[in-house]
Amino acid sequence: MNLLIIPALPILAALICALPASWYVAAGATIISSIAALVFSLDTAFIVLKTGCVISIPNWISIDAFGVLILLLVAFVSTTASIFSWGYMAQETVDSKKLRLYYANLNLFIFSMLAVPMIQEPNLTWIAVELTTLFSILLVGFENTKEALEAAWKYMLLTLMGAAIALLGFLILFWAARNNLGGNAYTWSTLSLIASKMHPELLKTAFILILIGFGAKVGFVPLHTWLPDAHSQAPSPVCALLSGIETTTILYVILKLLPVFEAAKGVDALLWARVVGLISLGCAAFLLIQVKDFKRLFAFSTVEHMGIIFTAAGIGLGAGHLATMMQIVSHAVTKSFCFYAAGAALLITGTRQISKVRGLIHLNPFSGIALLIGGLAIAGAPPFAVFISEFSIVKAAILVKHWITVALLVFFIITAFFGVMFHINSMVFGRPESPPVAKHKLPLTCKASMLLAIIPVIVLGVYIPPQLYQLLKMAALVLCH
Amino acid sequence: MSFLSPNVINNLNALTGGLFLISAFGIVATRQMLGCLRFYVAQSVTLAASAFLLGLHPFSRHLMEVCIITIISKPILIPWVLKKTMGKQIYTRREISQVLNIPTSLLIAMVLAIISYFLAMPLIHATGDVRAMVNLPIGLAGVLLGTYTLAVRREALPQLLGLLAMENGAFFAGIVIAPDLPAIAELAVTFDVLILALVVGVLTRAIAKHIGTTEVGELASLKEDASL
């Protein structure tokens, strides 16, 4: 099977969206193409399980276990997001042309994220990452309110600035590699093979530039300032994609580079990862407490989780890498569900302010329960997926005896848990000042999408299928130095 | 081509490097939007010129491709895309105030240029790549000055040009340190930059239409303590 079919599907759907037809056609094409992409990704994942990798064009387009994991997550979240969009976006606007534009842009955005894990040439990966930003800027500003446009501008400015810095990093990386290639093509896999031969000075510079540049896009503190704005102002299905998947996709690139930089003398790449990760985790855990907007709450939780994942990668060894993979999966599925729940709450109450939403469970039991489950799951309560993965990260840190990391991880995770649950609790169970009135009903497609999105959140907390476990283990091997 | 000895070529390349740096200063300090854009165009032309000169001796097909792609995209297509998307009134505006006044700005920009020389030197010594002597420090200075432009300009168009100038800076270094970059990557980057200009142009227009200003530096309703 050819890998190229998968990114071709959203491109095709985007072309259909451009046709002057009703928006139903555009929405339908988006849903069908993302379901098809999910099916093909699953198929690819099974082939990767058997053979280790799928090659479409040697040295250019191929995918390994880590890549296929990201591919699966992108395909899954884009499926639920496109189903959620149907009902949700119809409430936002009735302008058919604007909706078609939304779906076309959404498909291009999905395309760019599907492309990132497949590309083997690092410089082209940079381009795919840049495209993920470019295709999502207008989605962030879609509502055309003052806040949304400001968020879109901030998002554009900081992430593209980061991308330009990372570009210099990638060029220096290429400079370091090109004299040592020895006739091989320049790909991710040759890069990790020749890493020890490359000049440590250049490698160090490239590492710092790429970490700063892409770190801005992942949302590492102190470059996170755009993230809560963009991830809260975008329409909810876009938030789910941005927070659940896009950040992870960029982090995938940094994680792939980690073993390369580990080979450089004089840089303790893993220590850098732990420090950057813990700073993000710690800052976000405390910033969570003071938010007034519930979509910002989940956005800060994304900064927190990116910090956790990067810390886990910095713990290293087999256990740390496996825990990293588990956390990537559990965060992506849980965070996207959280944003659907937040979107549903926004649709019903018509406000983003935490203080104005009280007693959601009485107003609309479905959305109240969803928000409660989302909050518990993302904060890391058992028996949900995030609990298992956070637990295995702490276990891995204990295993390698990084006691400071263990202490800080546990402290920050618990702080974040109370931060999230304090707000969610008051929204779901709080006593309203005046009897609340529902602004909108929750559309059926939104409910369907939420029911679909919650399956992995619950199932992965109690049972990891052996195939998935095998894939996680294979993906963890990619991170090994 | 007897008069174009490697020595002459190196001198000419140093001259284009100087012009590149001057245009980066121009983007930092010009008040007129149109003037700012002209400096960007000039910078892109010097980038193409440098690629051409470096590609002469020893002859490099890759660098000639870079030269042609740059000449077509940056000085011609990007201003055209911006003009189409942003509309004339944004385009011909004048910036009233910058965050810092212009002499201070230029002084800081000069310090950044000097810093970038000292940042680049260890890398050049480490590799012994003498050809990078001109392009790497100036390219790095281009990136830093672009970042600085983002920080001090308030209007949308100069901020966008700061971004594009950063990318120019990275490529000014790139033509020396990564001259054999595959042509597909070059083309893809150019395509990427065009989409960037298009998307940001559309966004700027939306901001002008819905907020009534293009002073994006003044937008500050989203803050941690803002009660939305």
Coordinates of N, CA and C in Angstrom, one line a residue, chain A residues 60 121 123-124 126-128 130-131 134-135 137-138 141 144-154 156-157 160-162 164-165 167-168 171-172 174-175 178 199 201-202 205 209 224-225 228-230 232-233 287 290-293 296 300 351-353 356, chain B residues 122-124 126-127 129 132 136 139-140 143 147 150 155-157 159-160 163 166-167 169-171 173-174 176-182 184-185 188-189 191-193 195-196 199-200 202-204 206-207 210-211 216 219-228:
Chain A
W60 N 12.9 9.4 1.1 CA 12.0 10.6 1.2 C 10.8 10.4 2.0
E121 N 13.3 13.5 5.0 CA 14.4 14.5 4.9 C 14.2 15.6 5.9
N123 N 15.1 18.6 6.4 CA 14.7 20.0 6.0 C 13.3 20.1 5.5
L124 N 12.8 19.0 4.8 CA 11.4 19.0 4.4 C 10.5 18.8 5.6
W126 N 10.9 20.3 8.3 CA 10.8 21.7 8.8 C 9.7 22.4 8.0
I127 N 9.7 22.1 6.7 CA 8.7 22.8 5.8 C 7.3 22.3 6.2
A128 N 7.1 21.0 6.5 CA 5.8 20.5 6.9 C 5.3 21.1 8.2
E130 N 6.2 24.1 9.3 CA 5.8 25.5 9.0 C 4.4 25.5 8.4
L131 N 4.1 24.5 7.5 CA 2.8 24.4 6.9 C 1.7 24.2 8.0
L134 N 1.0 27.7 9.1 CA 0.3 28.5 8.1 C -1.1 28.2 7.9
F135 N -1.4 26.8 7.9 CA -2.8 26.4 7.6 C -3.7 26.6 8.8
I137 N -3.4 29.3 11.0 CA -3.6 30.7 11.5 C -5.0 31.2 11.2
L138 N -5.5 31.0 10.0 CA -6.8 31.5 9.7 C -7.9 30.8 10.4
G141 N -8.2 32.5 13.8 CA -8.9 33.8 13.7 C -10.3 33.7 13.0
N144 N -13.3 35.9 13.7 CA -13.2 37.3 13.4 C -13.6 38.3 14.5
T145 N -13.6 37.8 15.7 CA -13.8 38.8 16.8 C -12.4 39.4 17.1
K146 N -12.4 40.5 17.9 CA -11.2 41.1 18.2 C -10.2 40.2 18.9
E147 N -10.7 39.4 19.8 CA -9.8 38.5 20.6 C -9.3 37.4 19.7
A148 N -10.1 36.9 18.8 CA -9.7 35.8 17.9 C -8.6 36.3 17.0
L149 N -8.8 37.5 16.4 CA -7.8 38.0 15.5 C -6.5 38.3 16.2
E150 N -6.6 38.8 17.4 CA -5.4 39.1 18.2 C -4.7 37.8 18.5
A151 N -5.4 36.8 18.9 CA -4.8 35.5 19.2 C -4.1 34.9 17.9
A152 N -4.8 35.1 16.8 CA -4.2 34.6 15.5 C -2.9 35.3 15.2
W153 N -2.9 36.6 15.4 CA -1.7 37.4 15.1 C -0.5 37.0 16.0
K154 N -0.8 36.8 17.3 CA 0.2 36.4 18.2 C 0.7 35.1 17.9
M156 N 0.7 33.6 15.0 CA 1.5 33.6 13.8 C 2.9 34.2 14.1
L157 N 2.9 35.3 14.8 CA 4.2 35.9 15.0 C 5.2 35.1 15.8
L160 N 6.0 31.6 13.9 CA 6.8 31.7 12.7 C 8.2 32.2 13.0
M161 N 8.3 33.1 14.0 CA 9.6 33.5 14.5 C 10.4 32.3 14.9
G162 N 9.7 31.4 15.7 CA 10.4 30.2 16.1 C 10.8 29.4 15.0
A164 N 11.6 30.3 12.0 CA 12.8 30.9 11.3 C 14.1 30.6 12.0
I165 N 14.0 30.6 13.4 CA 15.1 30.3 14.2 C 15.5 28.8 14.0
L167 N 14.9 27.1 11.4 CA 15.4 26.9 10.1 C 16.9 27.0 10.1
L168 N 17.4 28.1 10.8 CA 18.9 28.2 10.9 C 19.4 27.0 11.6
L171 N 19.6 24.2 9.1 CA 20.7 24.4 8.1 C 22.1 24.1 8.7
I172 N 22.2 24.5 10.0 CA 23.5 24.2 10.7 C 23.6 22.6 10.9
F174 N 22.4 20.4 8.9 CA 22.8 19.9 7.6 C 24.3 20.1 7.3
W175 N 24.8 21.3 7.8 CA 26.2 21.6 7.6 C 27.1 20.6 8.4
R178 N 26.7 17.1 6.4 CA 27.0 16.8 5.0 C 28.4 16.3 4.7
H199 N 30.4 17.3 14.1 CA 31.1 18.2 14.9 C 30.3 18.7 16.1
E201 N 30.4 21.1 18.2 CA 30.1 22.5 18.3 C 28.9 22.9 17.5
L202 N 28.9 22.4 16.3 CA 27.8 22.6 15.4 C 26.5 22.0 15.9
T205 N 25.0 24.0 18.7 CA 24.3 25.2 18.2 C 23.0 24.8 17.6
L209 N 19.2 26.0 18.8 CA 18.4 26.8 17.9 C 17.0 26.1 17.6
H224 N 5.5 30.2 25.7 CA 4.2 29.6 25.6 C 3.1 30.7 25.4
T225 N 3.4 32.0 25.5 CA 2.4 33.0 25.8 C 1.3 33.0 24.7
P228 N -2.1 29.8 25.2 CA -3.5 29.9 25.8 C -4.4 30.8 25.0
D229 N -3.9 31.8 24.3 CA -4.7 32.7 23.5 C -5.2 31.9 22.3
A230 N -4.3 31.3 21.5 CA -4.7 30.7 20.3 C -5.6 29.5 20.6
S232 N -7.5 29.0 23.0 CA -8.8 29.2 23.6 C -9.7 30.0 22.6
Q233 N -9.1 30.7 21.7 CA -10.0 31.6 20.8 C -10.4 30.9 19.6
L287 N -0.1 28.4 36.8 CA -0.9 29.4 36.0 C -2.3 28.8 35.8
Q290 N -5.2 30.4 38.2 CA -5.8 31.7 38.2 C -6.6 31.9 36.9
V291 N -6.8 30.9 36.0 CA -7.6 31.2 34.8 C -9.0 31.6 35.1
K292 N -9.6 32.4 34.2 CA -11.0 32.7 34.3 C -11.8 32.2 33.2
D293 N -11.1 31.6 32.2 CA -11.8 31.2 30.9 C -11.5 29.7 30.9
R296 N -9.1 28.4 28.3 CA -7.7 28.7 28.6 C -7.2 27.6 29.6
F300 N -3.8 25.7 29.1 CA -2.6 25.7 30.1 C -2.3 24.2 30.4
T351 N -21.0 31.2 27.1 CA -19.9 32.0 27.7 C -18.7 31.2 27.9
R352 N -17.5 31.8 27.9 CA -16.3 31.1 28.2 C -15.9 31.3 29.7
Q353 N -16.6 32.2 30.4 CA -16.1 32.5 31.7 C -16.5 31.4 32.7
K356 N -19.2 32.3 35.3 CA -20.6 32.4 34.9 C -21.3 31.0 34.6
Chain B
P122 N 33.2 31.0 16.5 CA 33.6 29.6 16.9 C 33.2 28.5 16.0
L123 N 32.0 28.7 15.3 CA 31.5 27.7 14.4 C 32.4 27.6 13.2
I124 N 32.8 28.8 12.7 CA 33.7 28.8 11.5 C 35.1 28.2 11.8
A126 N 35.7 26.1 14.1 CA 35.5 24.6 14.4 C 35.5 23.8 13.1
T127 N 34.9 24.4 12.1 CA 34.8 23.6 10.8 C 36.0 24.0 9.9
D129 N 35.8 26.2 7.7 CA 35.1 26.5 6.4 C 35.2 28.0 6.2
A132 N 32.5 30.5 4.8 CA 31.4 30.9 5.7 C 31.7 32.2 6.4
L136 N 28.0 33.5 7.1 CA 27.4 33.0 8.4 C 27.2 34.1 9.4
G139 N 24.4 36.3 7.9 CA 23.1 35.6 8.0 C 22.5 35.6 9.4
L140 N 23.4 35.3 10.3 CA 23.0 35.3 11.7 C 22.5 36.7 12.2
V143 N 19.0 37.2 10.9 CA 18.0 36.5 11.8 C 17.8 37.4 13.0
T147 N 14.3 39.4 14.2 CA 13.7 39.2 15.5 C 13.5 40.5 16.2
L150 N 10.6 42.4 14.8 CA 9.3 42.0 15.4 C 9.0 42.6 16.7
E155 N 3.3 48.0 13.6 CA 2.4 47.8 12.4 C 2.5 46.4 11.9
A156 N 1.4 46.0 11.2 CA 1.4 44.6 10.7 C 2.5 44.3 9.6
L157 N 2.5 45.2 8.6 CA 3.4 44.9 7.5 C 4.9 44.9 7.9
Q159 N 6.1 44.0 10.8 CA 6.3 42.8 11.5 C 6.4 41.6 10.6
L160 N 5.6 41.6 9.6 CA 5.6 40.5 8.6 C 7.0 40.5 7.9
L163 N 9.7 39.0 9.9 CA 9.6 37.5 9.7 C 10.3 37.1 8.5
M166 N 14.0 37.4 8.6 CA 14.6 36.4 9.4 C 14.9 35.2 8.5
E167 N 13.9 34.9 7.7 CA 14.0 33.7 6.8 C 15.1 34.0 5.8
G169 N 17.7 35.9 6.3 CA 19.0 35.7 7.0 C 19.4 34.3 7.1
A170 N 18.5 33.4 7.5 CA 18.8 32.0 7.6 C 19.3 31.5 6.2
F171 N 18.7 31.9 5.1 CA 19.1 31.4 3.8 C 20.5 32.1 3.4
A173 N 22.9 32.6 5.3 CA 23.9 31.7 5.9 C 23.8 30.3 5.1
G174 N 22.6 29.9 4.8 CA 22.4 28.6 4.2 C 23.1 28.4 2.9
V176 N 25.9 29.1 2.0 CA 27.3 28.7 2.2 C 27.3 27.4 3.0
I177 N 26.6 27.3 4.1 CA 26.7 26.2 4.9 C 26.0 25.0 4.4
A178 N 25.0 25.2 3.6 CA 24.2 24.1 3.0 C 24.0 24.3 1.6
P179 N 25.1 24.4 0.7 CA 24.9 24.7 -0.7 C 24.2 23.6 -1.5
D180 N 24.3 22.4 -1.0 CA 23.8 21.3 -1.8 C 22.4 20.8 -1.3
L181 N 21.7 21.8 -0.7 CA 20.3 21.5 -0.3 C 19.5 21.0 -1.5
P182 N 18.7 20.0 -1.4 CA 18.0 19.5 -2.6 C 17.1 20.6 -3.2
I184 N 14.2 20.5 -4.3 CA 12.8 20.3 -3.9 C 12.6 21.1 -2.6
A185 N 13.7 21.1 -1.7 CA 13.5 21.8 -0.5 C 13.5 23.3 -0.7
A188 N 10.1 24.1 -2.1 CA 9.1 24.0 -1.0 C 9.2 25.2 -0.1
V189 N 10.4 25.7 0.2 CA 10.5 26.8 1.1 C 9.9 28.1 0.4
F191 N 7.6 28.2 -1.8 CA 6.1 28.0 -1.8 C 5.6 28.4 -0.4
D192 N 6.3 27.9 0.6 CA 6.0 28.2 2.0 C 5.9 29.7 2.3
V193 N 6.9 30.4 1.8 CA 7.0 31.8 2.1 C 5.8 32.5 1.3
I195 N 2.9 31.2 0.7 CA 1.7 31.0 1.5 C 1.7 31.9 2.7
L196 N 2.9 32.0 3.3 CA 3.0 32.9 4.5 C 2.5 34.3 4.2
V199 N -1.4 34.3 3.7 CA -2.1 34.1 4.9 C -2.1 35.3 5.8
V200 N -0.8 35.8 5.9 CA -0.7 37.0 6.8 C -1.4 38.2 6.2
V202 N -4.1 38.1 4.3 CA -5.5 38.0 4.6 C -5.9 38.3 6.0
L203 N -5.0 37.8 6.9 CA -5.2 38.1 8.4 C -5.2 39.6 8.7
T204 N -4.2 40.3 8.0 CA -4.0 41.7 8.3 C -5.3 42.4 7.8
A206 N -8.2 41.2 7.6 CA -9.3 40.9 8.5 C -9.2 41.8 9.8
I207 N -8.0 42.0 10.2 CA -7.7 42.8 11.4 C -8.1 44.2 11.1
H210 N -12.1 44.3 10.9 CA -12.9 44.1 12.1 C -12.5 44.8 13.3
I211 N -11.2 45.2 13.4 CA -10.7 46.0 14.5 C -10.5 47.4 14.2
V216 N -0.9 46.2 15.2 CA -1.1 44.9 15.9 C -0.3 44.9 17.2
L219 N -2.6 45.6 20.2 CA -3.7 44.6 20.6 C -3.2 43.9 21.9
A220 N -4.0 44.1 22.9 CA -3.6 43.5 24.2 C -4.8 43.2 25.0
S221 N -5.8 42.6 24.4 CA -7.0 42.3 25.3 C -6.8 40.9 25.9
L222 N -6.0 40.1 25.3 CA -5.8 38.7 25.9 C -4.6 38.7 26.8
K223 N -4.9 38.7 28.1 CA -3.9 38.6 29.1 C -4.3 37.7 30.2
E224 N -3.4 37.3 31.0 CA -3.7 36.4 32.1 C -4.8 37.0 33.0
D225 N -4.7 38.3 33.3 CA -5.6 38.9 34.3 C -6.9 39.5 33.6
A226 N -6.9 39.4 32.3 CA -8.1 40.0 31.6 C -9.3 39.2 32.0
S227 N -10.4 40.0 32.4 CA -11.6 39.3 32.7 C -12.5 39.3 31.4
L228 N -12.4 38.3 30.7 CA -13.1 38.2 29.4 C -14.6 38.2 29.6

